[in-house]
Amino acid sequence: MNMDLKNKRQTSKNKNFCQAFGHAWDGLTTLCCNERNFRFHLVTTAVVLTAGLTMRVGYFKFLWLVLACYLVLQAEVINTLAEYLVDLTIGSQYNDLAKKIKDIAAGWVLFSTMLAIVIGLIVFGTTIIKLI
């Protein structure tokens, strides 16, 4: 391993806001570049929010759409963290507890998505009925 690269790896607390922001940006980049499901949820969020703006659902209903999309994205981030932590802990070995942890984290994403769908149906359903 290159000695310069090894010396640049940070193992201590962030020294300033810019350094912390850089690490946070790296995390978002990792999510967007490496996690297919996160990208899918981002695209879905863009479609839903664009539809909300296009259909002029109103400020309060639009906030519900934003909240629903945020909850799904947040659940996907937690799911990804759980997967990475489990993989870091057990490696490529199979473990029943690790499977449960990953399944529960994925279930959280599914639950959040179902709630977002219900919110979307309520928001867009009433708006479509008003347009008809």
CSV table of C-alpha atoms in Angstrom, one decimal:
chain,number,residue,atom,x,y,z
A,1,MET,CA,0.0,0.0,0.0
A,2,ASN,CA,1.2,3.5,-0.8
A,3,MET,CA,2.6,5.2,2.3
A,4,ASP,CA,1.0,8.5,1.4
A,5,LEU,CA,-2.4,7.0,1.0
A,6,LYS,CA,-2.0,5.2,4.3
A,7,ASN,CA,-1.1,8.4,6.1
A,8,LYS,CA,-4.1,10.2,4.8
A,9,ARG,CA,-6.7,7.8,6.3
A,10,GLN,CA,-8.4,9.5,9.2
A,11,THR,CA,-8.9,7.6,12.4
A,12,SER,CA,-9.6,10.5,14.7
A,13,LYS,CA,-12.5,12.9,15.2
A,14,ASN,CA,-13.1,15.6,12.5
A,15,LYS,CA,-11.1,18.7,13.1
A,16,ASN,CA,-13.5,21.2,11.6
A,17,PHE,CA,-16.8,21.6,9.8
A,18,CYS,CA,-15.3,21.4,6.3
A,19,GLN,CA,-13.7,18.0,7.1
A,20,ALA,CA,-17.0,16.7,8.6
A,21,PHE,CA,-18.9,18.0,5.5
A,22,GLY,CA,-16.4,16.3,3.2
A,23,HIS,CA,-17.0,12.9,5.0
A,24,ALA,CA,-20.8,13.4,4.8
A,25,TRP,CA,-20.5,14.2,1.1
A,26,ASP,CA,-18.4,11.0,0.6
A,27,GLY,CA,-21.2,9.1,2.3
A,28,LEU,CA,-23.9,10.5,0.0
A,29,THR,CA,-21.6,9.8,-3.0
A,30,THR,CA,-21.2,6.2,-1.8
A,31,LEU,CA,-25.0,5.8,-1.5
A,32,CYS,CA,-25.6,7.3,-4.9
A,33,CYS,CA,-22.8,5.4,-6.7
A,34,ASN,CA,-22.9,2.0,-5.0
A,35,GLU,CA,-26.5,1.5,-3.8
A,36,ARG,CA,-29.0,0.6,-6.6
A,37,ASN,CA,-32.0,0.7,-4.3
A,38,PHE,CA,-31.1,4.2,-3.0
A,39,ARG,CA,-30.8,5.5,-6.6
A,40,PHE,CA,-34.2,3.9,-7.3
A,41,HIS,CA,-35.8,5.7,-4.3
A,42,LEU,CA,-34.1,9.0,-5.3
A,43,VAL,CA,-35.6,8.8,-8.8
A,44,THR,CA,-39.0,7.8,-7.4
A,45,THR,CA,-38.7,10.8,-5.1
A,46,ALA,CA,-38.0,13.1,-8.0
A,47,VAL,CA,-41.0,11.7,-9.9
A,48,VAL,CA,-43.4,12.0,-7.0
A,49,LEU,CA,-42.3,15.6,-6.1
A,50,THR,CA,-42.4,16.7,-9.7
A,51,ALA,CA,-45.9,15.2,-10.0
A,52,GLY,CA,-46.9,17.0,-6.9
A,53,LEU,CA,-45.7,20.3,-8.2
A,54,THR,CA,-47.2,19.7,-11.7
A,55,MET,CA,-50.6,18.8,-10.2
A,56,ARG,CA,-50.4,21.7,-7.8
A,57,VAL,CA,-51.4,19.6,-4.8
A,58,GLY,CA,-51.1,22.4,-2.4
A,59,TYR,CA,-48.5,23.3,0.2
A,60,PHE,CA,-49.7,21.1,3.0
A,61,LYS,CA,-50.2,18.0,0.8
A,62,PHE,CA,-46.8,18.6,-0.8
A,63,LEU,CA,-45.2,18.6,2.6
A,64,TRP,CA,-46.8,15.2,3.2
A,65,LEU,CA,-45.2,13.9,0.0
A,66,VAL,CA,-41.8,15.3,1.0
A,67,LEU,CA,-42.1,13.6,4.4
A,68,ALA,CA,-43.2,10.3,2.9
A,69,CYS,CA,-40.2,10.4,0.4
A,70,TYR,CA,-37.8,11.4,3.2
A,71,LEU,CA,-39.0,8.5,5.4
A,72,VAL,CA,-38.3,6.0,2.6
A,73,LEU,CA,-34.9,7.4,1.8
A,74,GLN,CA,-34.0,7.4,5.5
A,75,ALA,CA,-35.1,3.8,5.9
A,76,GLU,CA,-33.0,2.9,2.9
A,77,VAL,CA,-29.9,4.6,4.5
A,78,ILE,CA,-30.5,2.7,7.7
A,79,ASN,CA,-30.9,-0.6,5.8
A,80,THR,CA,-27.6,0.0,3.9
A,81,LEU,CA,-25.9,0.8,7.2
A,82,ALA,CA,-27.2,-2.4,8.8
A,83,GLU,CA,-26.0,-4.4,5.8
A,84,TYR,CA,-22.6,-2.9,5.8
A,85,LEU,CA,-22.2,-3.4,9.6
A,86,VAL,CA,-23.3,-7.0,9.4
A,87,ASP,CA,-21.0,-7.7,6.5
A,88,LEU,CA,-18.1,-6.0,8.3
A,89,THR,CA,-18.8,-8.1,11.5
A,90,ILE,CA,-19.4,-11.6,10.0
A,91,GLY,CA,-17.8,-11.3,6.5
A,92,SER,CA,-19.0,-13.8,4.0
A,93,GLN,CA,-20.1,-16.4,6.5
A,94,TYR,CA,-23.8,-17.2,6.9
A,95,ASN,CA,-25.3,-16.4,10.3
A,96,ASP,CA,-29.0,-16.7,11.3
A,97,LEU,CA,-28.9,-13.5,13.5
A,98,ALA,CA,-27.2,-11.6,10.7
A,99,LYS,CA,-30.0,-12.7,8.3
A,100,LYS,CA,-32.6,-11.5,10.8
A,101,ILE,CA,-30.9,-8.1,11.2
A,102,LYS,CA,-30.8,-7.6,7.4
A,103,ASP,CA,-34.4,-8.8,7.0
A,104,ILE,CA,-35.6,-6.4,9.7
A,105,ALA,CA,-33.8,-3.5,8.1
A,106,ALA,CA,-35.2,-4.4,4.7
A,107,GLY,CA,-38.7,-4.8,6.3
A,108,TRP,CA,-38.3,-1.2,7.6
A,109,VAL,CA,-37.8,0.0,4.1
A,110,LEU,CA,-40.8,-2.0,2.9
A,111,PHE,CA,-43.0,-0.6,5.7
A,112,SER,CA,-41.9,3.0,5.0
A,113,THR,CA,-42.6,2.5,1.3
A,114,MET,CA,-46.1,1.2,2.1
A,115,LEU,CA,-46.8,4.2,4.2
A,116,ALA,CA,-45.5,6.5,1.4
A,117,ILE,CA,-47.8,4.7,-1.1
A,118,VAL,CA,-50.8,5.3,1.2
A,119,ILE,CA,-49.9,9.0,1.5
A,120,GLY,CA,-49.4,9.2,-2.2
A,121,LEU,CA,-52.8,7.7,-2.9
A,122,ILE,CA,-54.5,10.1,-0.5
A,123,VAL,CA,-52.7,13.1,-1.9
A,124,PHE,CA,-53.0,12.3,-5.6
A,125,GLY,CA,-56.3,10.5,-5.3
A,126,THR,CA,-58.1,13.6,-3.9
A,127,THR,CA,-56.3,15.9,-6.4
A,128,ILE,CA,-57.3,13.7,-9.3
A,129,ILE,CA,-60.9,13.5,-8.1
A,130,LYS,CA,-60.9,17.3,-7.9
A,131,LEU,CA,-59.6,17.6,-11.5
A,132,ILE,CA,-62.4,15.3,-12.8
